[in-house]
PDB file of C-alpha atoms and ligand atoms in Angstrom:
ATOM      1  CA  UNK A   1      -7.228 -14.004  -3.590  1.00 42.00           C
ATOM      2  CA  UNK A   2     -10.515 -13.991  -1.495  1.00 47.00           C
ATOM      3  CA  UNK A   3     -10.186 -11.213   1.027  1.00 57.00           C
ATOM      4  CA  UNK A   4     -13.653 -11.514   2.442  1.00 91.00           C
ATOM      5  CA  UNK A   5     -16.027  -8.471   2.184  1.00 98.00           C
ATOM      6  CA  UNK A   6     -16.273  -5.947   5.110  1.00 98.00           C
ATOM      7  CA  UNK A   7     -19.329  -3.571   5.089  1.00 98.00           C
ATOM      8  CA  UNK A   8     -18.716  -0.436   6.919  1.00 99.00           C
ATOM      9  CA  UNK A   9     -21.972   1.679   7.367  1.00 98.00           C
ATOM     10  CA  UNK A  10     -21.444   5.627   7.531  1.00 98.00           C
ATOM     11  CA  UNK A  11     -22.997   6.984  10.542  1.00 98.00           C
ATOM     12  CA  UNK A  12     -23.334  10.261   8.370  1.00 98.00           C
ATOM     13  CA  UNK A  13     -26.804   9.117   7.343  1.00 98.00           C
ATOM     14  CA  UNK A  14     -27.715   7.749  10.765  1.00 98.00           C
ATOM     15  CA  UNK A  15     -30.264   9.497  13.011  1.00 98.00           C
ATOM     16  CA  UNK A  16     -27.788  11.839  15.099  1.00 97.00           C
ATOM     17  CA  UNK A  17     -30.368  12.119  17.687  1.00 97.00           C
ATOM     18  CA  UNK A  18     -30.147   8.501  18.399  1.00 98.00           C
ATOM     19  CA  UNK A  19     -26.790   7.684  17.594  1.00 98.00           C
ATOM     20  CA  UNK A  20     -25.913   5.021  20.099  1.00 98.00           C
ATOM     21  CA  UNK A  21     -28.902   3.116  19.020  1.00 98.00           C
ATOM     22  CA  UNK A  22     -28.222   3.421  15.531  1.00 98.00           C
ATOM     23  CA  UNK A  23     -24.740   1.919  16.160  1.00 98.00           C
ATOM     24  CA  UNK A  24     -26.262  -0.931  17.969  1.00 98.00           C
ATOM     25  CA  UNK A  25     -28.806  -1.567  15.307  1.00 98.00           C
ATOM     26  CA  UNK A  26     -26.492  -1.624  12.211  1.00 98.00           C
ATOM     27  CA  UNK A  27     -24.210  -3.988  14.223  1.00 98.00           C
ATOM     28  CA  UNK A  28     -27.245  -6.281  14.962  1.00 98.00           C
ATOM     29  CA  UNK A  29     -27.774  -5.863  11.169  1.00 98.00           C
ATOM     30  CA  UNK A  30     -24.320  -7.291  10.367  1.00 98.00           C
ATOM     31  CA  UNK A  31     -21.877  -4.228  10.116  1.00 98.00           C
ATOM     32  CA  UNK A  32     -18.354  -5.318  10.250  1.00 98.00           C
ATOM     33  CA  UNK A  33     -16.963  -1.665  10.976  1.00 98.00           C
ATOM     34  CA  UNK A  34     -18.588   1.531  12.137  1.00 99.00           C
ATOM     35  CA  UNK A  35     -17.513   4.287   9.633  1.00 99.00           C
ATOM     36  CA  UNK A  36     -17.136   7.809  11.340  1.00 99.00           C
ATOM     37  CA  UNK A  37     -16.907  10.689   9.150  1.00 99.00           C
ATOM     38  CA  UNK A  38     -15.319  13.744  10.638  1.00 99.00           C
ATOM     39  CA  UNK A  39     -15.680  16.987   8.834  1.00 98.00           C
ATOM     40  CA  UNK A  40     -14.181  20.436   9.578  1.00 98.00           C
ATOM     41  CA  UNK A  41     -15.858  23.066   7.365  1.00 98.00           C
ATOM     42  CA  UNK A  42     -12.384  23.951   6.038  1.00 98.00           C
ATOM     43  CA  UNK A  43     -10.799  20.839   4.348  1.00 98.00           C
ATOM     44  CA  UNK A  44     -14.518  19.945   3.254  1.00 98.00           C
ATOM     45  CA  UNK A  45     -17.530  22.177   3.204  1.00 98.00           C
ATOM     46  CA  UNK A  46     -19.441  20.494   5.995  1.00 98.00           C
ATOM     47  CA  UNK A  47     -19.087  20.105   9.622  1.00 98.00           C
ATOM     48  CA  UNK A  48     -19.943  16.958  11.644  1.00 98.00           C
ATOM     49  CA  UNK A  49     -18.688  15.435  14.899  1.00 98.00           C
ATOM     50  CA  UNK A  50     -15.373  15.096  16.836  1.00 98.00           C
ATOM     51  CA  UNK A  51     -13.659  12.858  19.462  1.00 98.00           C
ATOM     52  CA  UNK A  52     -16.317  13.409  22.227  1.00 98.00           C
ATOM     53  CA  UNK A  53     -18.907  11.853  20.012  1.00 98.00           C
ATOM     54  CA  UNK A  54     -16.619   8.851  18.863  1.00 98.00           C
ATOM     55  CA  UNK A  55     -15.963   8.244  22.751  1.00 98.00           C
ATOM     56  CA  UNK A  56     -19.670   8.455  23.374  1.00 98.00           C
ATOM     57  CA  UNK A  57     -20.463   5.626  20.801  1.00 98.00           C
ATOM     58  CA  UNK A  58     -17.804   3.452  21.756  1.00 98.00           C
ATOM     59  CA  UNK A  59     -19.480   1.626  24.342  1.00 98.00           C
ATOM     60  CA  UNK A  60     -22.229   0.933  21.770  1.00 98.00           C
ATOM     61  CA  UNK A  61     -19.846  -0.361  19.239  1.00 98.00           C
ATOM     62  CA  UNK A  62     -19.872  -3.922  20.390  1.00 98.00           C
ATOM     63  CA  UNK A  63     -21.133  -7.198  19.136  1.00 98.00           C
ATOM     64  CA  UNK A  64     -21.822  -9.337  22.271  1.00 95.00           C
ATOM     65  CA  UNK A  65     -18.509  -8.623  24.237  1.00 93.00           C
ATOM     66  CA  UNK A  66     -16.524  -8.083  21.249  1.00 97.00           C
ATOM     67  CA  UNK A  67     -15.757  -4.517  20.251  1.00 98.00           C
ATOM     68  CA  UNK A  68     -16.651  -3.573  16.510  1.00 98.00           C
ATOM     69  CA  UNK A  69     -13.881  -1.428  15.086  1.00 98.00           C
ATOM     70  CA  UNK A  70     -14.478   2.233  14.529  1.00 99.00           C
ATOM     71  CA  UNK A  71     -13.162   3.452  11.371  1.00 99.00           C
ATOM     72  CA  UNK A  72     -12.557   7.059  11.579  1.00 99.00           C
ATOM     73  CA  UNK A  73     -12.223   9.030   8.252  1.00 99.00           C
ATOM     74  CA  UNK A  74     -10.767  12.495   9.002  1.00 99.00           C
ATOM     75  CA  UNK A  75     -11.789  15.128   6.489  1.00 99.00           C
ATOM     76  CA  UNK A  76     -10.002  17.807   8.316  1.00 98.00           C
ATOM     77  CA  UNK A  77      -6.920  19.907   7.836  1.00 98.00           C
ATOM     78  CA  UNK A  78      -4.509  19.926   9.503  1.00 98.00           C
ATOM     79  CA  UNK A  79      -4.712  16.328  10.977  1.00 98.00           C
ATOM     80  CA  UNK A  80      -1.902  15.784  13.509  1.00 98.00           C
ATOM     81  CA  UNK A  81      -3.526  17.366  16.336  1.00 98.00           C
ATOM     82  CA  UNK A  82      -6.721  15.365  16.164  1.00 98.00           C
ATOM     83  CA  UNK A  83      -4.990  12.000  15.868  1.00 98.00           C
ATOM     84  CA  UNK A  84      -4.126  11.588  19.617  1.00 98.00           C
ATOM     85  CA  UNK A  85      -7.560  12.726  20.404  1.00 98.00           C
ATOM     86  CA  UNK A  86      -9.270  10.092  18.250  1.00 99.00           C
ATOM     87  CA  UNK A  87      -6.960   7.367  19.485  1.00 99.00           C
ATOM     88  CA  UNK A  88      -7.869   8.338  23.053  1.00 98.00           C
ATOM     89  CA  UNK A  89     -11.505   8.250  22.052  1.00 98.00           C
ATOM     90  CA  UNK A  90     -11.371   4.777  20.966  1.00 98.00           C
ATOM     91  CA  UNK A  91     -10.750   4.738  17.116  1.00 99.00           C
ATOM     92  CA  UNK A  92      -9.441   1.385  15.745  1.00 99.00           C
ATOM     93  CA  UNK A  93      -8.580   2.913  12.422  1.00 99.00           C
ATOM     94  CA  UNK A  94      -7.675   6.523  11.643  1.00 99.00           C
ATOM     95  CA  UNK A  95      -7.567   7.650   7.887  1.00 99.00           C
ATOM     96  CA  UNK A  96      -6.760  11.120   6.631  1.00 99.00           C
ATOM     97  CA  UNK A  97      -6.500  12.641   3.162  1.00 99.00           C
ATOM     98  CA  UNK A  98      -3.141  12.889   1.425  1.00 98.00           C
ATOM     99  CA  UNK A  99      -3.759  16.705   0.869  1.00 98.00           C
ATOM    100  CA  UNK A 100      -4.657  17.457   4.241  1.00 98.00           C
ATOM    101  CA  UNK A 101      -1.299  16.432   5.819  1.00 98.00           C
ATOM    102  CA  UNK A 102       1.993  18.671   5.259  1.00 98.00           C
ATOM    103  CA  UNK A 103       4.126  15.473   6.142  1.00 98.00           C
ATOM    104  CA  UNK A 104       2.071  12.352   5.138  1.00 98.00           C
ATOM    105  CA  UNK A 105       4.842   9.989   6.624  1.00 98.00           C
ATOM    106  CA  UNK A 106       4.982  11.698   9.941  1.00 98.00           C
ATOM    107  CA  UNK A 107       1.157  11.574  10.268  1.00 99.00           C
ATOM    108  CA  UNK A 108       1.192   7.772   9.521  1.00 98.00           C
ATOM    109  CA  UNK A 109       3.818   7.187  12.060  1.00 98.00           C
ATOM    110  CA  UNK A 110       1.804   9.234  14.729  1.00 99.00           C
ATOM    111  CA  UNK A 111      -1.178   7.169  14.156  1.00 99.00           C
ATOM    112  CA  UNK A 112       0.706   3.797  14.314  1.00 98.00           C
ATOM    113  CA  UNK A 113       2.623   5.007  17.337  1.00 98.00           C
ATOM    114  CA  UNK A 114      -0.577   5.267  19.147  1.00 98.00           C
ATOM    115  CA  UNK A 115      -1.400   1.488  18.325  1.00 98.00           C
ATOM    116  CA  UNK A 116      -4.136   2.437  15.938  1.00 99.00           C
ATOM    117  CA  UNK A 117      -4.305   1.192  12.347  1.00 98.00           C
ATOM    118  CA  UNK A 118      -3.413   3.922   9.651  1.00 99.00           C
ATOM    119  CA  UNK A 119      -5.288   4.615   6.574  1.00 99.00           C
ATOM    120  CA  UNK A 120      -4.503   6.970   3.628  1.00 99.00           C
ATOM    121  CA  UNK A 121      -7.450   8.587   1.685  1.00 99.00           C
ATOM    122  CA  UNK A 122      -7.360   9.411  -2.085  1.00 99.00           C
ATOM    123  CA  UNK A 123      -9.876  11.810  -3.542  1.00 98.00           C
ATOM    124  CA  UNK A 124     -11.354  11.187  -6.863  1.00 98.00           C
ATOM    125  CA  UNK A 125      -8.657  13.212  -8.653  1.00 98.00           C
ATOM    126  CA  UNK A 126      -5.777  12.274  -6.465  1.00 98.00           C
ATOM    127  CA  UNK A 127      -3.440  10.011  -8.233  1.00 98.00           C
ATOM    128  CA  UNK A 128      -2.228   6.482  -6.946  1.00 98.00           C
ATOM    129  CA  UNK A 129       1.435   7.451  -7.050  1.00 98.00           C
ATOM    130  CA  UNK A 130       0.811   9.282  -3.759  1.00 98.00           C
ATOM    131  CA  UNK A 131       0.968   5.757  -2.210  1.00 98.00           C
ATOM    132  CA  UNK A 132       4.434   5.096  -3.369  1.00 98.00           C
ATOM    133  CA  UNK A 133       6.888   5.081  -0.364  1.00 98.00           C
ATOM    134  CA  UNK A 134       4.133   4.722   2.178  1.00 98.00           C
ATOM    135  CA  UNK A 135       1.948   1.949   1.084  1.00 98.00           C
ATOM    136  CA  UNK A 136       3.924  -0.779   3.011  1.00 98.00           C
ATOM    137  CA  UNK A 137       3.163   1.334   6.355  1.00 98.00           C
ATOM    138  CA  UNK A 138      -0.408   1.427   5.880  1.00 98.00           C
ATOM    139  CA  UNK A 139      -3.220  -0.752   7.094  1.00 98.00           C
ATOM    140  CA  UNK A 140      -5.842   0.666   4.796  1.00 98.00           C
ATOM    141  CA  UNK A 141      -5.924   2.604   1.424  1.00 99.00           C
ATOM    142  CA  UNK A 142      -9.345   4.387   1.107  1.00 99.00           C
ATOM    143  CA  UNK A 143     -10.442   5.431  -2.493  1.00 99.00           C
ATOM    144  CA  UNK A 144     -13.135   8.045  -2.438  1.00 99.00           C
ATOM    145  CA  UNK A 145     -15.698   7.407  -4.995  1.00 99.00           C
ATOM    146  CA  UNK A 146     -17.419  11.017  -4.570  1.00 99.00           C
ATOM    147  CA  UNK A 147     -15.836  14.260  -3.521  1.00 98.00           C
ATOM    148  CA  UNK A 148     -15.725  14.333   0.332  1.00 98.00           C
ATOM    149  CA  UNK A 149     -18.270  16.446   2.346  1.00 98.00           C
ATOM    150  CA  UNK A 150     -21.753  14.857   1.812  1.00 98.00           C
ATOM    151  CA  UNK A 151     -23.601  11.697   1.846  1.00 98.00           C
ATOM    152  CA  UNK A 152     -26.025  10.633  -0.729  1.00 98.00           C
ATOM    153  CA  UNK A 153     -23.873  11.543  -3.858  1.00 98.00           C
ATOM    154  CA  UNK A 154     -23.528   9.672  -6.994  1.00 98.00           C
ATOM    155  CA  UNK A 155     -20.761   6.993  -7.419  1.00 98.00           C
ATOM    156  CA  UNK A 156     -17.900   8.347  -9.673  1.00 98.00           C
ATOM    157  CA  UNK A 157     -17.371   5.620 -12.367  1.00 98.00           C
ATOM    158  CA  UNK A 158     -13.614   6.477 -12.764  1.00 98.00           C
ATOM    159  CA  UNK A 159     -12.990   4.858  -9.396  1.00 98.00           C
ATOM    160  CA  UNK A 160     -13.441   1.474 -10.849  1.00 98.00           C
ATOM    161  CA  UNK A 161     -10.299   1.367 -13.194  1.00 98.00           C
ATOM    162  CA  UNK A 162      -8.474   3.204 -10.240  1.00 98.00           C
ATOM    163  CA  UNK A 163      -9.642   0.328  -7.932  1.00 98.00           C
ATOM    164  CA  UNK A 164      -8.186  -2.293 -10.193  1.00 98.00           C
ATOM    165  CA  UNK A 165      -4.688  -0.546 -10.231  1.00 98.00           C
ATOM    166  CA  UNK A 166      -4.956   0.146  -6.617  1.00 98.00           C
ATOM    167  CA  UNK A 167      -5.708  -3.759  -5.945  1.00 98.00           C
ATOM    168  CA  UNK A 168      -2.550  -4.655  -7.705  1.00 98.00           C
ATOM    169  CA  UNK A 169      -0.502  -2.142  -5.608  1.00 98.00           C
ATOM    170  CA  UNK A 170      -1.925  -3.409  -2.423  1.00 98.00           C
ATOM    171  CA  UNK A 171      -1.467  -6.859  -3.354  1.00 98.00           C
ATOM    172  CA  UNK A 172       2.170  -6.164  -4.187  1.00 98.00           C
ATOM    173  CA  UNK A 173       2.823  -4.308  -0.824  1.00 98.00           C
ATOM    174  CA  UNK A 174       1.139  -7.205   1.077  1.00 98.00           C
ATOM    175  CA  UNK A 175       3.491  -9.657  -0.505  1.00 97.00           C
ATOM    176  CA  UNK A 176       6.453  -7.607   0.106  1.00 96.00           C
ATOM    177  CA  UNK A 177       5.728  -6.630   3.713  1.00 94.00           C
ATOM    178  CA  UNK A 178       3.779  -9.587   4.899  1.00 96.00           C
ATOM    179  CA  UNK A 179       1.313  -7.206   6.512  1.00 95.00           C
ATOM    180  CA  UNK A 180      -2.505  -7.008   5.606  1.00 98.00           C
ATOM    181  CA  UNK A 181      -3.856  -3.942   3.864  1.00 98.00           C
ATOM    182  CA  UNK A 182      -7.539  -3.326   3.398  1.00 98.00           C
ATOM    183  CA  UNK A 183      -8.580  -1.619   0.171  1.00 98.00           C
ATOM    184  CA  UNK A 184     -11.743   0.495   1.115  1.00 99.00           C
ATOM    185  CA  UNK A 185     -14.010   2.448  -1.265  1.00 99.00           C
ATOM    186  CA  UNK A 186     -16.163   5.330   0.040  1.00 99.00           C
ATOM    187  CA  UNK A 187     -19.247   7.248  -1.603  1.00 98.00           C
ATOM    188  CA  UNK A 188     -22.312   6.202  -3.723  1.00 98.00           C
ATOM    189  CA  UNK A 189     -21.750   2.576  -2.886  1.00 99.00           C
ATOM    190  CA  UNK A 190     -25.106   0.573  -3.098  1.00 98.00           C
ATOM    191  CA  UNK A 191     -26.509  -2.855  -3.950  1.00 98.00           C
ATOM    192  CA  UNK A 192     -26.441  -1.744  -7.761  1.00 98.00           C
ATOM    193  CA  UNK A 193     -22.761  -1.169  -7.930  1.00 98.00           C
ATOM    194  CA  UNK A 194     -21.376  -3.297  -5.129  1.00 98.00           C
ATOM    195  CA  UNK A 195     -20.560  -6.195  -7.351  1.00 98.00           C
ATOM    196  CA  UNK A 196     -18.442  -4.002  -9.950  1.00 98.00           C
ATOM    197  CA  UNK A 197     -16.866  -2.351  -6.923  1.00 98.00           C
ATOM    198  CA  UNK A 198     -15.660  -5.666  -5.408  1.00 98.00           C
ATOM    199  CA  UNK A 199     -14.842  -7.120  -8.943  1.00 98.00           C
ATOM    200  CA  UNK A 200     -12.459  -4.058  -9.185  1.00 98.00           C
ATOM    201  CA  UNK A 201     -10.651  -5.123  -6.074  1.00 98.00           C
ATOM    202  CA  UNK A 202     -12.377  -3.337  -2.928  1.00 98.00           C
ATOM    203  CA  UNK A 203     -12.616  -5.552   0.018  1.00 98.00           C
ATOM    204  CA  UNK A 204     -14.139  -2.920   2.387  1.00 98.00           C
ATOM    205  CA  UNK A 205     -17.300  -1.093   1.306  1.00 98.00           C
ATOM    206  CA  UNK A 206     -18.497   2.006   3.057  1.00 99.00           C
ATOM    207  CA  UNK A 207     -22.304   2.698   2.554  1.00 98.00           C
ATOM    208  CA  UNK A 208     -24.280   5.566   4.251  1.00 98.00           C
ATOM    209  CA  UNK A 209     -27.432   6.349   2.534  1.00 98.00           C
ATOM    210  CA  UNK A 210     -27.724   2.813   1.108  1.00 98.00           C
ATOM    211  CA  UNK A 211     -27.879   1.201   4.770  1.00 98.00           C
ATOM    212  CA  UNK A 212     -29.656   3.961   6.765  1.00 98.00           C
ATOM    213  CA  UNK A 213     -32.920   3.624   4.606  1.00 95.00           C
ATOM    214  CA  UNK A 214     -36.425   2.199   4.455  1.00 93.00           C
ATOM    215  CA  UNK A 215     -38.041   1.631   7.805  1.00 95.00           C
ATOM    216  CA  UNK A 216     -34.739   2.850   9.477  1.00 95.00           C
ATOM    217  CA  UNK A 217     -34.755  -0.295  11.963  1.00 97.00           C
ATOM    218  CA  UNK A 218     -32.535  -3.383  12.409  1.00 98.00           C
ATOM    219  CA  UNK A 219     -34.602  -5.307   9.757  1.00 98.00           C
ATOM    220  CA  UNK A 220     -34.356  -2.672   7.131  1.00 98.00           C
ATOM    221  CA  UNK A 221     -30.512  -2.335   7.849  1.00 98.00           C
ATOM    222  CA  UNK A 222     -29.924  -6.137   7.649  1.00 98.00           C
ATOM    223  CA  UNK A 223     -31.639  -6.199   4.220  1.00 98.00           C
ATOM    224  CA  UNK A 224     -29.682  -3.448   3.012  1.00 98.00           C
ATOM    225  CA  UNK A 225     -26.474  -4.845   4.347  1.00 98.00           C
ATOM    226  CA  UNK A 226     -27.090  -8.335   3.068  1.00 98.00           C
ATOM    227  CA  UNK A 227     -27.983  -7.084  -0.352  1.00 98.00           C
ATOM    228  CA  UNK A 228     -24.753  -5.066  -0.616  1.00 98.00           C
ATOM    229  CA  UNK A 229     -22.608  -8.020   0.674  1.00 98.00           C
ATOM    230  CA  UNK A 230     -24.085 -10.589  -1.538  1.00 98.00           C
ATOM    231  CA  UNK A 231     -23.572  -8.586  -4.597  1.00 98.00           C
ATOM    232  CA  UNK A 232     -19.879  -7.831  -3.334  1.00 98.00           C
ATOM    233  CA  UNK A 233     -19.256 -11.454  -2.757  1.00 98.00           C
ATOM    234  CA  UNK A 234     -20.218 -12.366  -6.192  1.00 98.00           C
ATOM    235  CA  UNK A 235     -17.885  -9.526  -7.517  1.00 98.00           C
ATOM    236  CA  UNK A 236     -15.003 -10.957  -5.460  1.00 97.00           C
ATOM    237  CA  UNK A 237     -15.739 -14.393  -6.603  1.00 97.00           C
ATOM    238  CA  UNK A 238     -15.416 -13.296 -10.366  1.00 96.00           C
ATOM    239  CA  UNK A 239     -12.348 -11.350  -9.552  1.00 96.00           C
ATOM    240  CA  UNK A 240     -10.647 -14.454  -7.924  1.00 95.00           C
ATOM    241  CA  UNK A 241     -11.675 -16.511 -10.931  1.00 94.00           C
ATOM    242  CA  UNK A 242     -10.143 -13.908 -13.482  1.00 90.00           C
ATOM    243  CA  UNK A 243      -6.868 -13.717 -11.577  1.00 81.00           C
ATOM    244  CA  UNK A 244      -6.220 -17.453 -11.212  1.00 75.00           C
TER     245      UNK A 244
HETATM  246  C1  LIG B   1     -18.577  11.429   2.126  1.00 63.44           C
HETATM  247  C2  LIG B   1     -18.239  10.578   3.550  1.00 63.44           C
HETATM  248  C3  LIG B   1     -18.833   9.236   3.082  1.00 63.44           C
HETATM  249  C4  LIG B   1     -20.511   9.266   3.123  1.00 63.44           C
HETATM  250  C5  LIG B   1     -20.884   8.159   2.219  1.00 63.44           C
HETATM  251  O1  LIG B   1     -17.802  12.437   2.407  1.00 63.44           O
HETATM  252  O2  LIG B   1     -16.923  10.217   3.561  1.00 63.44           O
HETATM  253  O3  LIG B   1     -18.465   8.257   4.066  1.00 63.44           O
HETATM  254  O4  LIG B   1     -21.084   9.182   4.346  1.00 63.44           O
HETATM  255  O5  LIG B   1     -22.316   8.264   1.993  1.00 63.44           O
HETATM  256  P1  LIG B   1     -23.006   7.661   1.029  1.00 63.44           P
HETATM  257  O6  LIG B   1     -22.792   6.021   1.073  1.00 63.44           O
HETATM  258  O7  LIG B   1     -24.377   8.135   1.149  1.00 63.44           O
HETATM  259  O8  LIG B   1     -22.421   8.138  -0.378  1.00 63.44           O
HETATM  260 ZN1  LIG B   2     -16.367   8.472   4.855  1.00 63.44          ZN
END
């Protein structure tokens, strides 16, 4: 075991008037990925940003000369037309919701054909069996721990046993395919629950309101990210001990 922990601050809670600076600040504060929430006021009842904004933040998503991956979370329906646009705009990962694509396998193939990592997102009420037949083609499985659409919602506790089951499916698929698959959780993640989330099997934690907080500067973001990471690493260690 021991997957390491990745922290993906969600820009949904950043200051949209200073998005480039916010991206640089969370990266300086230790972000491993930049989580980019795309909402269409159709699949979810909110409206955010599109490929133009992804392209605009791309030059800011760097650590030294190294690009920091932009983790695009599509909450849009349909999904296929936007996939090439986000690939062109510099997305490293594109995830979409099972319910938002008429042909899930086709959407996954489309993302991969563009050289981008593919993720499938499961809502709180979406069963894990939607992963059957496609998991070995995925780079990321994303379990929503809130209903998509808004930042700052409370963590849905039933995500924890679901994560445990998903961890087993992801481990089996990685063993079969020899490919790496990340298990991400999104919604209501904070310092208080990061240990339990990682102990349940998540290796990639999205956090919006829990990171963009306090004095809203690099020091505040660094403290928030370190707090979440430390808790998550402790949870991951416990998981490793349980599964020896
Ligand atoms: C919700 C978004 C999340 C959101 C998380 O639909 O997908 O990424 O920004 O925000 P917090 O961490 O505040 O729940
Ligand atoms: Zn998200």
